[in-house]
PDB file of C-alpha atoms in Angstrom:
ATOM      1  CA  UNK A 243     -27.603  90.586 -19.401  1.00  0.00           C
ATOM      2  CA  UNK A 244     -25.022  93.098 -18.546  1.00  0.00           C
ATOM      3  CA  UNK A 245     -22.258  89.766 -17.539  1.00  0.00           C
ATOM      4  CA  UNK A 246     -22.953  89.157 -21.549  1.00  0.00           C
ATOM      5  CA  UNK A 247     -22.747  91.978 -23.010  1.00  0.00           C
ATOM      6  CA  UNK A 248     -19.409  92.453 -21.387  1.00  0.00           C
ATOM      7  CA  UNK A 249     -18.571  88.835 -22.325  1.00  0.00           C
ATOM      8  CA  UNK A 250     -19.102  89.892 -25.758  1.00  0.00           C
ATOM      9  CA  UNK A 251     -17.075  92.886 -26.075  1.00  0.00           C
ATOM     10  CA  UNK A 252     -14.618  90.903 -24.512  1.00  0.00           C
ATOM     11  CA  UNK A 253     -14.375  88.467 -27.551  1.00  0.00           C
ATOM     12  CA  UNK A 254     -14.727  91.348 -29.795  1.00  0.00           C
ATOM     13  CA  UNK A 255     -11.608  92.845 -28.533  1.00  0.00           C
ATOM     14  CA  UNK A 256      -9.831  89.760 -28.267  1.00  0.00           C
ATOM     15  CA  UNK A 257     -10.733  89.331 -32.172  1.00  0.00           C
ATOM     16  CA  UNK A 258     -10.182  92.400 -33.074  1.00  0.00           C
ATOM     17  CA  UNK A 259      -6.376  91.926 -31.254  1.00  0.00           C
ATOM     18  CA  UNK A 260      -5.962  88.923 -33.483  1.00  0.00           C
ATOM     19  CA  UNK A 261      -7.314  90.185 -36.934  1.00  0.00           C
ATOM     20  CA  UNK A 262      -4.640  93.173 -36.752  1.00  0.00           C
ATOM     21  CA  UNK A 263      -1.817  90.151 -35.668  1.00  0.00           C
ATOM     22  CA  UNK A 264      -2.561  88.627 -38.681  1.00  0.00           C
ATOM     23  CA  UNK A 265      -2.990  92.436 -40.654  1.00  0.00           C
ATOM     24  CA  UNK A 266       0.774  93.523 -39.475  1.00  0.00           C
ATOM     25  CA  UNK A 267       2.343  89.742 -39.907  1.00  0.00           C
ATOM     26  CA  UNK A 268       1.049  89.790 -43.818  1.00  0.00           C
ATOM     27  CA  UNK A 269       3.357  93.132 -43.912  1.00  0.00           C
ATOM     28  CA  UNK A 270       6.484  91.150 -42.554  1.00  0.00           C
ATOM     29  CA  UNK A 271       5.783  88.568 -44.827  1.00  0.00           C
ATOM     30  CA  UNK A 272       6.008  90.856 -47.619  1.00  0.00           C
ATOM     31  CA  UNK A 273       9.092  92.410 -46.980  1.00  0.00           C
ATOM     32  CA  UNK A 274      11.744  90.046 -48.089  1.00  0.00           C
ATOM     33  CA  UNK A 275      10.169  90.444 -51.527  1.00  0.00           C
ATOM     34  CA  UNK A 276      12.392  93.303 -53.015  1.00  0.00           C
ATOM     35  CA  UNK A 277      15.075  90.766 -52.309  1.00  0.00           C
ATOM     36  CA  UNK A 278      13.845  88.284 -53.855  1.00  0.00           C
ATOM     37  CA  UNK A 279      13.045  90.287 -56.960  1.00  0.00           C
ATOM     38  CA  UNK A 280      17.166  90.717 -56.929  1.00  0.00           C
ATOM     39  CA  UNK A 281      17.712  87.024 -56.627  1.00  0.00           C
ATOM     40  CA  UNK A 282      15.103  86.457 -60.275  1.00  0.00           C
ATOM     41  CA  UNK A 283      16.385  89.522 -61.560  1.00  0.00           C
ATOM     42  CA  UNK A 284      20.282  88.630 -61.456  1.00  0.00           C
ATOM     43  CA  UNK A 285      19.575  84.598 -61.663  1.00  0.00           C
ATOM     44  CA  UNK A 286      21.592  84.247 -58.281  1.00  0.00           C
ATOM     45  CA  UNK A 287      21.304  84.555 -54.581  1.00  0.00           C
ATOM     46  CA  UNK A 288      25.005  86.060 -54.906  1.00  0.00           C
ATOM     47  CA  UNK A 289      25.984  86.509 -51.207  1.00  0.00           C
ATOM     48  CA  UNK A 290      22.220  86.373 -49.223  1.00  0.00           C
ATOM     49  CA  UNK A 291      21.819  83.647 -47.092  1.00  0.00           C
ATOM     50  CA  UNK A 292      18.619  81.062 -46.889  1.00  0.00           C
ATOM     51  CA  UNK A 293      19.042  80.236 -43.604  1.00  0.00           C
ATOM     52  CA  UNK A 294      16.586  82.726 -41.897  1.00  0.00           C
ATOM     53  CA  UNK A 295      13.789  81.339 -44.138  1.00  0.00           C
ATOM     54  CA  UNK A 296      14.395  78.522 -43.267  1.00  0.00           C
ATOM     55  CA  UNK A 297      14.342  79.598 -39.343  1.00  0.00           C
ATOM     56  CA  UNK A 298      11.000  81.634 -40.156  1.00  0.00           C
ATOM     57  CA  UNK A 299       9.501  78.246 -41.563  1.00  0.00           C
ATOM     58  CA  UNK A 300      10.345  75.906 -38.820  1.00  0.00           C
ATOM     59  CA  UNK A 301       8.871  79.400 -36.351  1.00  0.00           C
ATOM     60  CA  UNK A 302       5.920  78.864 -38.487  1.00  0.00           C
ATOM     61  CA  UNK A 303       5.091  75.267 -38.023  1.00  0.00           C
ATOM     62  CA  UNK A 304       5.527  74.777 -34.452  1.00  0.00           C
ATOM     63  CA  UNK A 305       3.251  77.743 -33.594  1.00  0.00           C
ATOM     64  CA  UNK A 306       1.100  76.727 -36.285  1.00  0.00           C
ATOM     65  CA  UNK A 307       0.197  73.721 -34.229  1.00  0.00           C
ATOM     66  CA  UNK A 308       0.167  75.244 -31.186  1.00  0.00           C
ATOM     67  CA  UNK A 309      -2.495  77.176 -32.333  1.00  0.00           C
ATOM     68  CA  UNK A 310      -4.676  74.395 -33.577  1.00  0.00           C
ATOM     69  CA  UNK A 311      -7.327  73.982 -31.624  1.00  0.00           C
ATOM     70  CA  UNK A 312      -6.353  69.891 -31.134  1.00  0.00           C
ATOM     71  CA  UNK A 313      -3.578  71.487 -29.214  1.00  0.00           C
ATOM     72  CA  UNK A 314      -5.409  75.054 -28.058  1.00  0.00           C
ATOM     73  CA  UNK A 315      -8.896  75.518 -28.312  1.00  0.00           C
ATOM     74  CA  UNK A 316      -9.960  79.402 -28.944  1.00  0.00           C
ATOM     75  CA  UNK A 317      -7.108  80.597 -30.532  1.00  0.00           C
ATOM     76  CA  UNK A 318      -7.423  79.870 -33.957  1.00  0.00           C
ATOM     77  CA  UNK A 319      -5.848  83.304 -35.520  1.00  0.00           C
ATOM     78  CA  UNK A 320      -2.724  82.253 -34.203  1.00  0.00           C
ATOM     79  CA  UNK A 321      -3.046  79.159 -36.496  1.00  0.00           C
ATOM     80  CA  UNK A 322      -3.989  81.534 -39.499  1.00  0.00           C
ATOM     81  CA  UNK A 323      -1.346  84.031 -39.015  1.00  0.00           C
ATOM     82  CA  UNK A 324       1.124  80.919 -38.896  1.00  0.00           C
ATOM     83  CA  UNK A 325      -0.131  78.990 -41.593  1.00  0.00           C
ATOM     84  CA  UNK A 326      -0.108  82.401 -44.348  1.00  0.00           C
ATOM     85  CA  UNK A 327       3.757  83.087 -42.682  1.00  0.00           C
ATOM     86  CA  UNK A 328       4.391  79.119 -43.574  1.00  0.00           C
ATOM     87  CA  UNK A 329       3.406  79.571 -47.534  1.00  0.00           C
ATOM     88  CA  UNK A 330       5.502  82.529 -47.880  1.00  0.00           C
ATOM     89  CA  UNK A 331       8.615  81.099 -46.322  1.00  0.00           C
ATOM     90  CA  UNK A 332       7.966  77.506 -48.259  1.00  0.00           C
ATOM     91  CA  UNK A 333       7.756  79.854 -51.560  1.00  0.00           C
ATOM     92  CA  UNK A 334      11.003  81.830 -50.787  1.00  0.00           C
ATOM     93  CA  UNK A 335      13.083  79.160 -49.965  1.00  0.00           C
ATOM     94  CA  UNK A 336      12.059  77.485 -53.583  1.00  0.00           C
ATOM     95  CA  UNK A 337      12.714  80.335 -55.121  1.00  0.00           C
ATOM     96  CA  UNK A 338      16.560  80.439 -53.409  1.00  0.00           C
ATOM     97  CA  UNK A 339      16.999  76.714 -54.118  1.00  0.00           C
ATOM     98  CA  UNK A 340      15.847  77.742 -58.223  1.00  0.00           C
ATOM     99  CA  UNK A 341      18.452  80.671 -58.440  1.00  0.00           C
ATOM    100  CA  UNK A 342      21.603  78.958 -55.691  1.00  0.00           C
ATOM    101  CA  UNK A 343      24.413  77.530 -56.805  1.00  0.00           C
ATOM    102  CA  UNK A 344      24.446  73.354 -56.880  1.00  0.00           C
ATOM    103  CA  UNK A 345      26.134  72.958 -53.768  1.00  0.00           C
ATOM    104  CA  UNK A 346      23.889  75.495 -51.820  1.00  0.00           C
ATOM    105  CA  UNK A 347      21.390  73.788 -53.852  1.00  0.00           C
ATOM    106  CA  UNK A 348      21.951  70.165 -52.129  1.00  0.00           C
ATOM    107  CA  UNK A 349      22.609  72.305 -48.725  1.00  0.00           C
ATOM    108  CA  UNK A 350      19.121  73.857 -48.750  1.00  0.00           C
ATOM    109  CA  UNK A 351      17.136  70.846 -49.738  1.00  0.00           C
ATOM    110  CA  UNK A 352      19.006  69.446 -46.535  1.00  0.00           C
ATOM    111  CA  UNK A 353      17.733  71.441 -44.314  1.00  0.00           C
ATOM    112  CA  UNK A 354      14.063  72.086 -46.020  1.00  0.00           C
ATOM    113  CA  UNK A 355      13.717  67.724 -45.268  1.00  0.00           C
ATOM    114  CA  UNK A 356      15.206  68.587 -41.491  1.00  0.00           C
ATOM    115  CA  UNK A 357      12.718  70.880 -40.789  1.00  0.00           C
ATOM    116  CA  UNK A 358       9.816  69.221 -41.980  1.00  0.00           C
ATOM    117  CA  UNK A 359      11.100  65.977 -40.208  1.00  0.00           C
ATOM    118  CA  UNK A 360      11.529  67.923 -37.103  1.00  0.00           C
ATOM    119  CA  UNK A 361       8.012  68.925 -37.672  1.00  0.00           C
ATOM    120  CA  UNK A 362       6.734  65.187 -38.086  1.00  0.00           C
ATOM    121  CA  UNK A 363       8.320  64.219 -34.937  1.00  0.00           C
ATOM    122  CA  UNK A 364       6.954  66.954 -32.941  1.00  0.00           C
ATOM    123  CA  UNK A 365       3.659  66.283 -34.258  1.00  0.00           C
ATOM    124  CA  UNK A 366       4.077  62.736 -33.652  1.00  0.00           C
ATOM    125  CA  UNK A 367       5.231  62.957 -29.933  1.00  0.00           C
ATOM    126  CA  UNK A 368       2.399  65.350 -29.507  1.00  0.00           C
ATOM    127  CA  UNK A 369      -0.380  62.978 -30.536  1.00  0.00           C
ATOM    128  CA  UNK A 370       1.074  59.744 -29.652  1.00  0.00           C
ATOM    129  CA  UNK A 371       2.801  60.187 -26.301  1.00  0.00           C
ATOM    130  CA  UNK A 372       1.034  63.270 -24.423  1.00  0.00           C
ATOM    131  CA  UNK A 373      -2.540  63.781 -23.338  1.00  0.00           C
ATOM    132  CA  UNK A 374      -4.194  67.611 -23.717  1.00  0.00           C
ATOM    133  CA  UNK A 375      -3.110  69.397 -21.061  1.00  0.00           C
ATOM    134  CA  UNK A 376       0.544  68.158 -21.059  1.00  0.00           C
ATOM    135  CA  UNK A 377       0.729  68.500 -25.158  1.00  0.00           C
ATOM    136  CA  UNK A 378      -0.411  72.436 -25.084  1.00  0.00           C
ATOM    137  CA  UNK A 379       2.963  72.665 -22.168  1.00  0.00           C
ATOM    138  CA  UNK A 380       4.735  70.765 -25.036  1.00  0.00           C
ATOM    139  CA  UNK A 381       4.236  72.557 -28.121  1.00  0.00           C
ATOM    140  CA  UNK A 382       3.675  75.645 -25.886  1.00  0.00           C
ATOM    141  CA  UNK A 383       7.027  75.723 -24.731  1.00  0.00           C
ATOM    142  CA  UNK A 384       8.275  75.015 -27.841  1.00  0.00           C
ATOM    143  CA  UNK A 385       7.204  77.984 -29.962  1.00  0.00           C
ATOM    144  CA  UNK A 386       7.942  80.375 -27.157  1.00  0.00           C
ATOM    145  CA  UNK A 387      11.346  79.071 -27.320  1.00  0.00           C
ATOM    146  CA  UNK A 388      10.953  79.351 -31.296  1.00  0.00           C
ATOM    147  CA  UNK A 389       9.771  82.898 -31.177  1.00  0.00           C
ATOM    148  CA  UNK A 390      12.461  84.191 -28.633  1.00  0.00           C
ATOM    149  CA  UNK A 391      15.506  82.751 -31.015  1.00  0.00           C
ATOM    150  CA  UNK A 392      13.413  84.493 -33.888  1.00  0.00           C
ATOM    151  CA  UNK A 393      14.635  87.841 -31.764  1.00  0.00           C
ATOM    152  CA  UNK A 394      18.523  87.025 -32.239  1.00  0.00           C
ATOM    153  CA  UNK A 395      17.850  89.043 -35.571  1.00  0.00           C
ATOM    154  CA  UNK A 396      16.058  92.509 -34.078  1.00  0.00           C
ATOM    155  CA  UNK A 397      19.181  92.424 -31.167  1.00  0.00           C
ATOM    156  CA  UNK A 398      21.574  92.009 -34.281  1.00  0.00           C
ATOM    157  CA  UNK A 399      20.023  95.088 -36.229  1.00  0.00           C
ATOM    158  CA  UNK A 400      19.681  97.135 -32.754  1.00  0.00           C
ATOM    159  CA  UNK A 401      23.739  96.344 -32.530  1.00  0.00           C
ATOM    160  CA  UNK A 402      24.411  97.650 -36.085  1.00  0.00           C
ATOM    161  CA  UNK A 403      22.293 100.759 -35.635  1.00  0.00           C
ATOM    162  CA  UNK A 404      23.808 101.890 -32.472  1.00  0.00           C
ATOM    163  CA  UNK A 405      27.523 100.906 -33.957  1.00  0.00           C
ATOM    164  CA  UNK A 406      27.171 102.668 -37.000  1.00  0.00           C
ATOM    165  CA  UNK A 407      24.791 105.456 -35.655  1.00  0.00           C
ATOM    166  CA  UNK A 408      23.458 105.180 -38.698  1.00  0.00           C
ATOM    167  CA  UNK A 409      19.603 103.554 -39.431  1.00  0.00           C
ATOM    168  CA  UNK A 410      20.394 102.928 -43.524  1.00  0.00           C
ATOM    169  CA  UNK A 411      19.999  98.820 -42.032  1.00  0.00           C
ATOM    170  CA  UNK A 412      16.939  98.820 -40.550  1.00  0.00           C
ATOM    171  CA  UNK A 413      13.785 100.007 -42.717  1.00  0.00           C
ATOM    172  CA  UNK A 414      11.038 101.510 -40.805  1.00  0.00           C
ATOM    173  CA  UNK A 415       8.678  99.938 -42.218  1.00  0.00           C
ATOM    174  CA  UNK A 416       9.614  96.629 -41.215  1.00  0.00           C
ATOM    175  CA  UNK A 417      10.327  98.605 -37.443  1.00  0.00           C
ATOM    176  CA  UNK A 418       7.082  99.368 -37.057  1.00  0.00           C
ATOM    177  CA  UNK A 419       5.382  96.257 -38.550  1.00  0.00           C
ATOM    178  CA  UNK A 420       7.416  94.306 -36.099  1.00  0.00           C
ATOM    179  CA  UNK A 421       6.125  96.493 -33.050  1.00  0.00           C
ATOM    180  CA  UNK A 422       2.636  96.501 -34.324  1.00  0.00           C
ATOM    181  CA  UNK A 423       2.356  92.540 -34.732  1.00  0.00           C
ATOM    182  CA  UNK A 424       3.827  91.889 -31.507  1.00  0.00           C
ATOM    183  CA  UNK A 425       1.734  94.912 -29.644  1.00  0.00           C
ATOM    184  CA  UNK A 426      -1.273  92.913 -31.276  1.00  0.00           C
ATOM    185  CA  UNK A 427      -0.421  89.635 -30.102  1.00  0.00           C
ATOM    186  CA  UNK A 428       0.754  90.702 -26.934  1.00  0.00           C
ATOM    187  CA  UNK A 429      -3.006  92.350 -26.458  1.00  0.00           C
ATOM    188  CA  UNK A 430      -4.280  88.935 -27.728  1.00  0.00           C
ATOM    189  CA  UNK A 431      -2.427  86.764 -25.915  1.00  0.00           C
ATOM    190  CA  UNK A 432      -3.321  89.072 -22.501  1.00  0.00           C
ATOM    191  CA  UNK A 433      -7.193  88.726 -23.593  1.00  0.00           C
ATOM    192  CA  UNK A 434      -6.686  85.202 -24.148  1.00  0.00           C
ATOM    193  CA  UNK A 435      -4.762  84.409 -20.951  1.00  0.00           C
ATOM    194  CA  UNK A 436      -2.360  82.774 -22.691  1.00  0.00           C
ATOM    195  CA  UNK A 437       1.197  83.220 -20.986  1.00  0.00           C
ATOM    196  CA  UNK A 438       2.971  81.634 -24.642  1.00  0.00           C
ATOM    197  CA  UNK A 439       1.538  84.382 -26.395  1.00  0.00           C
ATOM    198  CA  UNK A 440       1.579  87.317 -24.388  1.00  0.00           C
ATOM    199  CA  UNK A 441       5.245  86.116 -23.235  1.00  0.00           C
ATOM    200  CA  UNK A 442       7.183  86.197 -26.456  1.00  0.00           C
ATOM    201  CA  UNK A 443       4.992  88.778 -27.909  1.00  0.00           C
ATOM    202  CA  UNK A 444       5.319  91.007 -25.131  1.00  0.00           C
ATOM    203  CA  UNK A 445       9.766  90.727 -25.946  1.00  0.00           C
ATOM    204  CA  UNK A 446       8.915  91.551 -29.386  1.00  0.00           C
ATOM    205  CA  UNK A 447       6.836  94.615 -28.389  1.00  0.00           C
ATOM    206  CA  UNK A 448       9.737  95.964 -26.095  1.00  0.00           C
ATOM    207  CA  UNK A 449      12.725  95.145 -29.014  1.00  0.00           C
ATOM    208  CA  UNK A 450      10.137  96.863 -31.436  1.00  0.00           C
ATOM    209  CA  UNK A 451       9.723  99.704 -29.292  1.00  0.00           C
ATOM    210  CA  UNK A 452      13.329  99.892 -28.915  1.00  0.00           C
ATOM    211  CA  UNK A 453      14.006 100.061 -32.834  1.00  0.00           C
ATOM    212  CA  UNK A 454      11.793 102.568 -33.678  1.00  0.00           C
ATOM    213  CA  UNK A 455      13.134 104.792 -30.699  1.00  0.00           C
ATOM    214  CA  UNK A 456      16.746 104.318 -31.948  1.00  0.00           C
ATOM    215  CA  UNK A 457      15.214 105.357 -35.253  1.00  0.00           C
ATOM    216  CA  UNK A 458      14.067 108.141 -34.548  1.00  0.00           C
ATOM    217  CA  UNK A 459      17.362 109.172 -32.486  1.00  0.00           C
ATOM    218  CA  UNK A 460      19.366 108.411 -35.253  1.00  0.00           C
ATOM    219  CA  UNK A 461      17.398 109.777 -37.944  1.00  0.00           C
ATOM    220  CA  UNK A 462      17.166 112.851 -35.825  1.00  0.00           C
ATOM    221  CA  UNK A 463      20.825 112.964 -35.507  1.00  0.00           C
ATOM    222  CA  UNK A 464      21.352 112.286 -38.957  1.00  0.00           C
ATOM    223  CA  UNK A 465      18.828 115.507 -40.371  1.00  0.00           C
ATOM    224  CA  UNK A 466      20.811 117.706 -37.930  1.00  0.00           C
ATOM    225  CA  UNK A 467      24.514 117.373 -39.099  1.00  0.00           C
ATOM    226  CA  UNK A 468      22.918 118.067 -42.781  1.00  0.00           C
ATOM    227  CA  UNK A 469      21.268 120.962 -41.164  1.00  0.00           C
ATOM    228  CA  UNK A 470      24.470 121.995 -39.619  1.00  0.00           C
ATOM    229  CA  UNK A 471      27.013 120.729 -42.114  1.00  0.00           C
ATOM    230  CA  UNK A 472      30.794 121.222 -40.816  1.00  0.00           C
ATOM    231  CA  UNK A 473      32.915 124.126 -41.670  1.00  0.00           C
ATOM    232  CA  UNK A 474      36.196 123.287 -42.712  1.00  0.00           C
ATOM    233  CA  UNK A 475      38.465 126.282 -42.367  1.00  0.00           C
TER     234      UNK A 475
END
């Protein structure tokens, strides 16, 4: 009785761990909004770039699948998280094809038929070519090495903070949803004893950390010299 009782907490937790994955992601998915209300306001992407949608979308897909439970049984919240995070970055990029020039027009339709043909093919390969075991290494291996590029954009930010000692580039609130997504799928992934999880999640946790400690530094910094303005003779 006691073995499952203890069982059961143990999914409980492991739930619970997903649930606010999928809580903290629908937070980052929200963010690029305000930009986006710029882009239909003006009726022009003027200088912002489509390509990290794009990125986010392709992200989205592979671990999508991974977390089907064709490819891994049990882990099905990593398949909702991913699926919500694939809508949102299918709607954005439409609405930065609508409002880009021609040209970027043609460019982003490009690149929207690459990904989902990179998708086919990775489904395809999966299904056609690999049995169970060797298609969760596959697709595993694969979205760890899609969430770790996804990081090229925290170490970018954490460059610009510390070069401008100044935080005016990197919001809090998407700091701390970052840390708290990862934190929760690092805790899920642990639960789960799943190393392409816990892995990726667990980088994400540490850059996260690292963000909202060079926030507050920074911020810090910033209060005091209006505390202490300087005295010009």
């Amino acid at each position: 009785m006691s073995l499952t009782i203890i069982s059961s907490v143990y999914e409980v937790c492991s739930d619970a761990a997903g649930i606010a994955g999928n809580i903290f992601a629908f937070g980052l998915f929200l963010s690029p909004i305000p930009t986006f209300r710029r882009i239909i306001r003006n009726g022009s992407t003027e200088q912002f770039s489509g390509m990290p949608y794009i990125y986010a979308l392709l992200n989205c897909l592979i671990c999508l699948w991974y977390g089907f439970p064709i490819i891994s049984p049990g882990i099905i919240l990593v398949a909702t998280v991913n699926s919500i995070g694939a809508i949102f970055q299918l709607i954005y990029i439409i609405i930065f094809i609508a409002y880009a020039t021609k040209p970027m027009k043609l460019k982003m339709l490009g690149f929207l038929v690459s990904v989902f043909a990179v998708f086919a093919s990775i489904v395809f390969v999966s299904l056609q070519f690999l049995d169970s075991s060797s298609r969760q290494l596959f697709i595993g291996y694969l979205s760890v090495a899609s969430l770790i590029s996804m990081f090229a954009s925290p170490l970018l930010i954490i460059n610009l903070v510390i070069k401008m000692k100044s935080v005016e580039y990197m919001p809090f609130s998407l700091s701390l949803a970052t840390f708290l997504m990862s934190l929760a799928f690092f805790v899920y992934g642990l639960l789960k004893h799943d190393s392409f999880i816990y892995a990726p999640n667990g980088i994400g946790t540490v850059l996260g950390t690292v963000q909202l400690a060079l926030y507050a530094y920074f911020k810090r910094a910033s209060q005091e010299e209006l505390r202490h303005p300087l005295i010009v003779p």
